[in-house]
Amino acid sequence: MTFRYGLDRMDLDIVNGIADGSIKAELCAEAIARINQSRNNVEVMASSDKAIYGINTGFGPLCDTQISPEETALLQKNLLITHAVGVGEPIAKAISKLMLITKVHALSQGYSGVRLEVVERMLKFIELDLIPVVPEQGSVGASGDLAPLSHLFLPLIGEGEFWQGKGSISAAEALAQHGLAPLELQAKEGLGLINGTQFILSHAITALTKMRYLLDLADVAGAMSIEGMQGSGSPFRAELHQIRAFAGNIEVAARMRRLFKDSANMASHTGCARVQDPYSLRCIPQVHGASRNAYNHLKELAEIEMNSVTDNPIVISSEEAISGGGFHGQPLAMVLDYTSIAAAELGNISDRRCYLMLEGLHGLPRLLTKSGGLNSGMMIPQYVTAALVTENKSLCFPPSADSVPTSMGQEDHVSMGSISGRKLNQILGNLEKILAIELMYAAQAIEFRRPNSCSDIIEQNFALIRSKVAKLEEDRLLKPDIDAMIELVKTQAFTVNFALN
């Protein structure tokens, strides 16, 4: 397929496909016409005597200062330079690339008034893999992501840096290498570039992409832990979830039923004396399902944002540009915070399952070793999951609940959504490690149920674990095993997608 910037609907799979090169994207004639018409409208307004915010006036608290046509280019250059004040480590190159892609799509809808030349230069950056270096800190998430977007677009005017391998190269040098001259921005262009929510959005896209896999993996890890604990399959019966029909719960219960399909190990203890399992086993559909519901909400809102225009003012005609608050990050910030809790809870319940498997109940040896005393077995990795769970809890404070006025009070309520997006990705990074340890524990527990076999999907994932991590017989250095498990999770090596019938 070929995606048409400014016209087609972007979604999570499409934006990732454009980023990894599997989907071609282009500016077609209709989008070019929209861009050119919007630009023509700006040029008419820029030459008028009427003060129009962002086109022939200053910015923020200087909105009442009119700028002459002769000063317009300098004003746009100054805008980028003065707003590029980000600090901290650079965001991942992949996130900067997503920022470029989503900004091109927004500008190509024809409401921002930038010249075609500017959009084409952004597309040239994507084509040549010239991805700007963007610091991670400094955005308050309204008037959009001013600082990070300023850094993203400094290279248009020959300033800033591009990624080069693991290091960087000055934009001026890279442009010269490719025979590209710096651009001189014109009226409205600086504001069209740096107003917007693309930093927040690109962090949301990154988090959604990772969390989609981790939600599925959490189900697999939970099922393997239940197999190791010889827990009950009854809490996953369809009848239970049809009468409390949350979409996430229903999906998780169906996945769990498939994960236990034809399991000889589950069949081996049918009718046993255990009446109920602890919540971390029994309530997997309710907890994992709630996290899926949060994920679905974030995905819905992020896909709306992918197809939105979030700069300011919005150019309507040659006589009107509406100044509003479309750049405010609150619609994403609040749900990013909510999804952070959802991701943290996946780790919280996973840690509880790890703890259960160490207690020596239901036929499992204490600490998952038959040689306890001399050997500590699997005791200590659960300390790690406990530490990571608490770290995630500390990251769940909602930045969107806070607001620090900026810009001399003109921007007196801000979203802090950039922090929300960064924190969600930190939590997901910790969740990868927690699930890796649970999977290692579950594989060890399943060893004590042999020769009973599990379902085909669980056996496939068990074999993958054993290809990297051997059964623990006597104490050994577990750090290499944990690192190997984390790598399997990070590379998404586990089988987590399957038909439910």
XYZ file of N, CA and C in Angstrom, residues 136-319:
552
model
N 15.262 14.959 25.892
C 14.045 14.356 26.437
C 13.264 15.266 27.374
N 13.900 16.299 27.927
C 13.244 17.113 28.953
C 13.058 18.546 28.481
N 11.976 19.170 28.942
C 11.779 20.582 28.669
C 10.415 20.948 28.134
N 9.572 19.955 27.831
C 8.229 20.260 27.340
C 7.225 20.177 28.477
N 6.320 21.162 28.538
C 5.220 21.112 29.504
C 3.917 20.662 28.844
N 3.973 20.354 27.558
C 2.813 19.761 26.890
C 1.704 20.736 26.560
N 2.047 22.039 26.402
C 1.121 23.074 25.942
C 1.930 24.368 26.030
N 2.103 25.132 24.968
C 1.579 25.125 23.613
C 2.120 23.958 22.790
N 1.728 22.813 23.136
C 2.308 21.639 22.526
C 3.688 21.380 23.105
N 4.505 20.717 22.300
C 5.849 20.305 22.736
C 6.875 21.267 22.152
N 6.883 22.498 22.661
C 7.669 23.570 22.059
C 9.162 23.258 21.999
N 9.757 22.898 23.132
C 11.209 22.685 23.154
C 11.626 21.503 22.274
N 11.032 20.309 22.449
C 11.466 19.192 21.609
C 11.203 19.410 20.121
N 10.085 20.028 19.772
C 9.818 20.279 18.356
C 10.785 21.323 17.799
N 11.206 22.268 18.608
C 12.218 23.230 18.149
C 13.523 22.524 17.821
N 13.940 21.609 18.689
C 15.154 20.832 18.395
C 14.973 19.968 17.152
N 13.767 19.422 16.985
C 13.501 18.574 15.823
C 13.681 19.342 14.520
N 13.351 20.625 14.540
C 13.354 21.392 13.294
C 14.492 22.399 13.174
N 15.376 22.473 14.155
C 16.578 23.290 13.993
C 17.353 22.920 12.726
N 17.499 21.633 12.383
C 18.260 21.295 11.180
C 17.695 21.879 9.885
N 16.413 22.230 9.875
C 15.869 22.876 8.674
C 16.606 24.168 8.366
N 17.044 24.875 9.410
C 17.740 26.142 9.220
C 19.246 26.000 9.414
N 19.741 24.754 9.409
C 21.174 24.513 9.507
C 21.724 24.483 10.909
N 20.872 24.472 11.901
C 21.297 24.396 13.304
C 20.983 23.009 13.864
N 21.454 22.747 15.088
C 21.145 21.473 15.733
C 21.990 20.330 15.220
N 21.514 19.113 15.494
C 22.293 17.909 15.196
C 21.396 16.811 14.634
N 22.010 15.926 13.853
C 21.382 14.681 13.413
C 22.079 13.510 14.098
N 21.343 12.410 14.216
C 21.965 11.164 14.652
C 22.941 10.673 13.579
N 24.066 10.137 14.029
C 25.009 9.444 13.141
C 25.557 8.249 13.908
N 25.030 7.055 13.579
C 25.349 5.884 14.382
C 24.854 6.090 15.793
N 25.722 5.845 16.780
C 25.344 6.079 18.175
C 25.689 7.482 18.635
N 26.321 8.245 17.743
C 26.678 9.609 18.070
C 25.869 10.594 17.254
N 26.437 11.772 17.044
C 25.713 12.806 16.320
C 26.662 13.554 15.396
N 26.063 14.290 14.466
C 26.800 15.127 13.524
C 26.061 16.453 13.436
N 26.795 17.551 13.283
C 26.126 18.839 13.202
C 25.242 18.877 11.965
N 24.120 19.540 12.094
C 23.191 19.629 10.972
C 23.846 20.315 9.780
N 24.625 21.353 10.044
C 25.274 22.079 8.948
C 26.171 21.150 8.143
N 26.937 20.311 8.831
C 27.834 19.384 8.135
C 27.064 18.331 7.356
N 26.013 17.777 7.979
C 25.220 16.747 7.303
C 24.502 17.305 6.076
N 23.945 18.504 6.193
C 23.275 19.114 5.047
C 24.255 19.337 3.904
N 25.454 19.794 4.231
C 26.469 20.021 3.198
C 26.849 18.720 2.495
N 26.951 17.638 3.279
C 27.296 16.337 2.695
C 26.266 15.884 1.671
N 25.018 16.258 1.880
C 23.937 15.839 0.986
C 23.534 16.928 -0.010
N 24.303 18.002 -0.040
C 24.030 19.067 -0.989
C 22.727 19.807 -0.729
N 22.360 19.915 0.550
C 21.114 20.587 0.926
C 21.442 21.917 1.594
N 20.843 22.984 1.109
C 21.042 24.301 1.724
C 20.038 24.492 2.857
N 20.433 25.158 3.929
C 19.458 25.479 4.985
C 18.309 26.320 4.411
N 17.141 26.149 5.005
C 15.974 26.918 4.570
C 15.878 28.216 5.365
N 15.272 29.223 4.744
C 14.920 30.441 5.456
C 13.414 30.417 5.672
N 13.003 30.266 6.915
C 11.580 30.138 7.210
C 10.852 31.453 6.977
N 9.617 31.349 6.563
C 8.788 32.508 6.278
C 7.641 32.601 7.301
N 6.763 33.560 7.098
C 5.677 33.833 8.046
C 4.908 32.578 8.410
N 4.632 32.404 9.684
C 3.819 31.320 10.258
C 4.549 29.988 10.351
N 5.658 29.820 9.608
C 6.269 28.483 9.505
C 6.896 28.015 10.801
N 7.595 28.886 11.492
C 8.190 28.468 12.755
C 7.135 28.011 13.738
N 6.064 28.778 13.828
C 4.981 28.433 14.752
C 4.283 27.147 14.316
N 4.082 26.974 13.001
C 3.466 25.746 12.501
C 4.299 24.522 12.817
N 5.620 24.714 12.879
C 6.512 23.589 13.147
C 6.569 23.232 14.627
N 6.647 24.235 15.497
C 6.930 23.915 16.906
C 5.686 23.855 17.788
N 4.543 24.342 17.309
C 3.287 24.079 18.022
C 2.811 22.679 17.637
N 2.378 21.916 18.599
C 1.880 20.573 18.293
C 2.233 19.588 19.384
N 1.671 18.412 19.283
C 1.804 17.395 20.335
C 2.606 16.178 19.878
N 3.467 16.366 18.880
C 4.116 15.188 18.290
C 5.100 14.480 19.226
N 5.667 15.187 20.187
C 6.534 14.529 21.171
C 5.701 13.610 22.061
N 4.604 14.146 22.599
C 3.702 13.332 23.415
C 3.176 12.159 22.595
N 2.704 12.452 21.388
C 2.111 11.424 20.534
C 3.094 10.325 20.201
N 4.332 10.676 19.871
C 5.307 9.664 19.476
C 5.716 8.778 20.640
N 5.711 9.338 21.843
C 5.918 8.487 23.023
C 4.731 7.549 23.229
N 3.524 8.054 22.960
C 2.340 7.191 23.065
C 2.400 6.061 22.043
N 2.782 6.369 20.812
C 2.907 5.345 19.772
C 3.924 4.284 20.187
N 5.056 4.736 20.696
C 6.106 3.808 21.141
C 5.599 2.911 22.268
N 4.900 3.509 23.218
C 4.364 2.743 24.351
C 3.302 1.754 23.887
N 2.404 2.186 23.019
C 1.352 1.295 22.526
C 1.935 0.099 21.805
N 2.962 0.334 21.014
C 3.586 -0.747 20.246
C 4.189 -1.791 21.179
N 4.833 -1.320 22.233
C 5.442 -2.244 23.190
C 4.392 -2.907 24.067
N 3.413 -2.123 24.506
C 2.424 -2.647 25.455
C 1.515 -3.682 24.812
N 1.229 -3.539 23.520
C 0.410 -4.529 22.822
C 1.014 -5.921 22.973
N 2.319 -6.023 22.815
C 2.996 -7.315 22.978
C 3.021 -7.741 24.439
N 3.304 -6.813 25.335
C 3.425 -7.171 26.751
C 2.097 -7.606 27.350
N 0.985 -7.039 26.874
C -0.324 -7.520 27.316
C -0.505 -8.984 26.944
N -0.167 -9.328 25.718
C -0.287 -10.717 25.280
C 0.679 -11.617 26.049
N 1.892 -11.112 26.261
C 2.891 -11.913 26.977
C 2.486 -12.134 28.430
N 1.862 -11.129 29.045
C 1.412 -11.285 30.434
C 0.417 -12.431 30.549
N -0.454 -12.601 29.553
C -1.387 -13.729 29.563
C -0.638 -15.050 29.498
N 0.360 -15.111 28.634
C 1.161 -16.338 28.502
C 1.888 -16.634 29.804
N 2.501 -15.601 30.390
C 3.221 -15.801 31.651
C 2.264 -16.259 32.748
N 1.083 -15.637 32.821
C 0.101 -16.040 33.823
C -0.351 -17.474 33.636
N -0.574 -17.873 32.383
C -0.994 -19.247 32.105
C 0.098 -20.238 32.486
N 1.349 -19.908 32.177
C 2.452 -20.806 32.541
C 2.597 -20.920 34.054
N 2.374 -19.822 34.757
C 2.436 -19.866 36.225
C 1.316 -20.738 36.779
N 0.132 -20.632 36.209
C -0.976 -21.482 36.646
C -0.663 -22.944 36.378
N -0.082 -23.243 35.245
C 0.333 -24.631 34.963
C 1.331 -25.102 36.011
N 2.306 -24.222 36.332
C 3.299 -24.608 37.336
C 2.686 -24.799 38.705
N 1.685 -23.978 39.036
C 1.016 -24.075 40.331
C -0.113 -25.101 40.323
N -0.419 -25.670 39.171
C -1.589 -26.537 38.979
C -2.852 -25.867 39.536
N -3.044 -24.625 39.072
C -4.238 -23.877 39.458
C -5.439 -24.285 38.636
N -6.553 -23.675 38.923
C -7.820 -24.041 38.293
C -8.051 -23.258 37.005
N -8.694 -23.917 36.036
C -9.106 -23.254 34.812
C -10.522 -22.715 34.874
N -11.242 -22.985 35.942
C -12.649 -22.562 36.033
C -12.851 -21.054 35.967
N -11.969 -20.232 36.555
C -12.205 -18.782 36.513
C -12.183 -18.178 35.113
N -11.837 -18.988 34.116
C -11.722 -18.462 32.755
C -12.867 -18.926 31.865
N -13.833 -19.594 32.448
C -14.959 -20.085 31.653
C -15.767 -18.918 31.084
N -16.251 -19.084 29.870
C -16.952 -18.013 29.158
C -18.187 -17.540 29.906
N -18.900 -18.461 30.560
C -20.144 -18.096 31.232
C -19.922 -17.011 32.291
N -18.779 -17.073 32.960
C -18.484 -16.115 34.025
C -18.318 -14.711 33.468
N -17.745 -14.621 32.285
C -17.398 -13.305 31.738
C -18.482 -12.738 30.840
N -19.397 -13.565 30.420
C -20.521 -13.059 29.633
C -21.463 -12.217 30.477
N -21.472 -12.451 31.777
C -22.384 -11.704 32.648
C -21.705 -10.498 33.305
N -20.446 -10.254 32.931
C -19.753 -9.008 33.302
C -18.873 -8.642 32.107
N -19.508 -8.114 31.113
C -18.948 -8.145 29.754
C -17.999 -6.993 29.440
N -16.966 -6.816 30.248
C -15.902 -5.901 29.872
C -15.082 -6.536 28.749
N -14.806 -5.748 27.720
C -14.147 -6.310 26.532
C -12.800 -6.925 26.867
N -12.008 -6.235 27.688
C -10.691 -6.767 28.034
C -10.777 -8.072 28.788
N -11.697 -8.160 29.750
C -11.867 -9.395 30.533
C -12.228 -10.563 29.623
N -13.178 -10.341 28.723
C -13.627 -11.405 27.818
C -12.476 -11.889 26.952
N -11.693 -10.937 26.450
C -10.568 -11.325 25.591
C -9.525 -12.124 26.359
N -9.185 -11.677 27.553
C -8.180 -12.392 28.342
C -8.669 -13.787 28.715
N -9.920 -13.913 29.130
C -10.447 -15.230 29.496
C -10.404 -16.186 28.316
N -10.743 -15.683 27.136
C -10.692 -16.528 25.940
C -9.263 -16.943 25.623
N -8.340 -16.035 25.806
C -6.932 -16.373 25.568
C -6.446 -17.423 26.573
N -6.858 -17.286 27.806
C -6.438 -18.259 28.821
C -7.006 -19.637 28.508
N -8.249 -19.677 28.075
C -8.822 -20.985 27.713
C -8.020 -21.636 26.587
N -7.626 -20.840 25.618
C -6.827 -21.398 24.523
C -5.456 -21.852 25.015
N -4.878 -21.097 25.942
C -3.560 -21.458 26.465
C -3.588 -22.755 27.271
N -4.762 -23.144 27.771
C -4.884 -24.393 28.525
C -5.464 -25.535 27.690
N -5.757 -25.275 26.425
C -6.423 -26.274 25.578
C -5.558 -27.534 25.445
N -6.182 -28.676 25.723
C -5.524 -29.991 25.593
C -4.306 -30.134 26.507
N -4.318 -29.447 27.625
C -3.208 -29.565 28.575
C -3.396 -30.800 29.446
N -2.487 -31.738 29.334
C -2.533 -32.933 30.187
C -2.276 -32.561 31.639
N -1.469 -31.536 31.865
C -1.188 -31.112 33.231
C -2.444 -30.558 33.898
N -3.216 -29.749 33.186
C -4.463 -29.234 33.754
C -5.454 -30.358 34.004
N -5.509 -31.300 33.097
C -6.443 -32.425 33.249
C -6.056 -33.327 34.411
N -4.766 -33.347 34.775
C -4.281 -34.278 35.795
C -4.801 -33.978 37.187
N -5.258 -32.748 37.419
C -5.730 -32.417 38.770
C -7.191 -31.984 38.774
N -7.927 -32.382 37.756
C -9.365 -32.102 37.736
C -10.037 -32.774 38.940
N -10.859 -32.044 39.656
C -11.547 -32.611 40.814
C -10.728 -32.633 42.068
N -9.602 -31.921 42.091
C -8.775 -31.897 43.303
C -9.479 -31.104 44.400
N -8.933 -31.140 45.599
C -9.613 -30.575 46.765
C -9.520 -29.058 46.860
N -8.681 -28.418 46.025
C -8.548 -26.967 46.104
C -9.838 -26.290 45.633
N -10.340 -25.385 46.447
C -11.600 -24.718 46.127
C -11.349 -23.441 45.325
N -10.370 -22.657 45.740
C -10.086 -21.385 45.083
C -8.583 -21.139 45.017
N -8.178 -20.450 43.977
C -6.799 -19.988 43.873
C -6.700 -18.548 44.367
N -5.508 -18.100 44.747
C -5.325 -16.684 45.086
C -5.690 -15.786 43.904
N -5.948 -14.540 44.208
C -6.414 -13.602 43.185
C -5.443 -13.455 42.009
N -4.146 -13.529 42.286
C -3.185 -13.302 41.206
C -3.261 -14.377 40.134
N -3.889 -15.521 40.460
C -4.175 -16.550 39.463
C -5.625 -16.440 38.999
N -6.531 -16.383 39.954
C -7.958 -16.451 39.663
C -8.475 -15.203 38.939
N -7.901 -14.062 39.227
C -8.427 -12.798 38.706
C -7.618 -12.246 37.530
N -6.903 -13.097 36.849
C -6.141 -12.643 35.684
C -7.037 -11.950 34.655
N -8.220 -12.473 34.320
C -9.048 -11.763 33.342
C -9.453 -10.360 33.809
N -9.726 -10.230 35.100
C -10.168 -8.933 35.606
C -9.012 -7.921 35.624
N -7.820 -8.371 36.012
C -6.683 -7.448 36.131
C -6.037 -7.203 34.767
N -5.657 -8.272 34.081
C -5.098 -8.106 32.741
C -6.120 -7.445 31.819
N -7.390 -7.808 32.014
C -8.447 -7.240 31.175
C -8.608 -5.749 31.381
N -8.502 -5.296 32.617
C -8.583 -3.857 32.883
C -7.430 -3.120 32.214
N -6.260 -3.728 32.227
C -5.112 -3.113 31.554
C -5.325 -3.066 30.049
N -5.966 -4.090 29.496
C -6.298 -4.068 28.062
C -7.297 -2.957 27.756
N -8.253 -2.763 28.629
C -9.220 -1.691 28.407
C -8.522 -0.324 28.365
N -7.569 -0.132 29.260
C -6.814 1.126 29.273
C -5.994 1.268 27.999
N -5.352 0.198 27.592
C -4.589 0.212 26.336
C -5.481 0.598 25.162
N -6.662 0.001 25.100
C -7.573 0.290 23.988
C -8.002 1.757 23.987
N -8.177 2.316 25.177
C -8.555 3.725 25.271
C -7.425 4.618 24.756
N -6.207 4.339 25.190
C -5.067 5.125 24.712
C -4.900 4.995 23.203
N -5.067 3.789 22.698
C -4.930 3.577 21.253
C -5.966 4.390 20.488
N -7.194 4.377 20.982
C -8.264 5.141 20.330
C -7.914 6.633 20.271
N -7.460 7.192 21.394
C -7.167 8.616 21.432
C -5.903 8.959 20.650
N -4.896 8.082 20.715
C -3.657 8.333 19.968
C -3.915 8.336 18.471
N -4.816 7.466 18.015
C -5.103 7.422 16.579
C -5.922 8.646 16.145
N -6.728 9.181 17.026
C -7.369 10.469 16.732
C -6.291 11.554 16.588
N -5.347 11.542 17.529
C -4.291 12.559 17.514
C -3.394 12.428 16.289
N -3.124 11.209 15.840
C -2.306 11.008 14.647
C -2.886 11.715 13.433
N -4.201 11.838 13.403
C -4.893 12.394 12.243
C -5.404 13.810 12.487
N -4.861 14.453 13.514
C -5.304 15.791 13.893
C -4.278 16.843 13.495
N -4.742 18.078 13.457
C -3.871 19.241 13.281
C -3.777 19.921 14.638
N -2.553 20.040 15.171
C -2.412 20.499 16.553
C -1.527 21.737 16.684
N -1.275 22.444 15.567
C -0.541 23.705 15.726
C -1.531 24.859 15.879
N -1.014 26.067 15.942
C -1.857 27.227 16.234
C -1.189 28.488 15.684
N -1.901 29.407 15.048
C -3.321 29.339 14.732
C -3.607 28.433 13.539
N -4.871 28.076 13.367
C -5.317 27.258 12.244
C -5.790 28.186 11.132
N -5.219 27.981 9.939
C -5.521 28.849 8.804
C -6.794 28.362 8.122
N -7.821 29.196 8.133
C -9.122 28.844 7.571
C -9.287 29.400 6.160
N -8.821 30.640 5.960
C -8.962 31.301 4.665
C -7.915 32.396 4.586
N -7.960 33.186 3.519
C -7.016 34.298 3.379
C -7.357 35.455 4.311
N -8.482 35.352 5.008
C -8.909 36.415 5.911
C -8.994 35.978 7.369
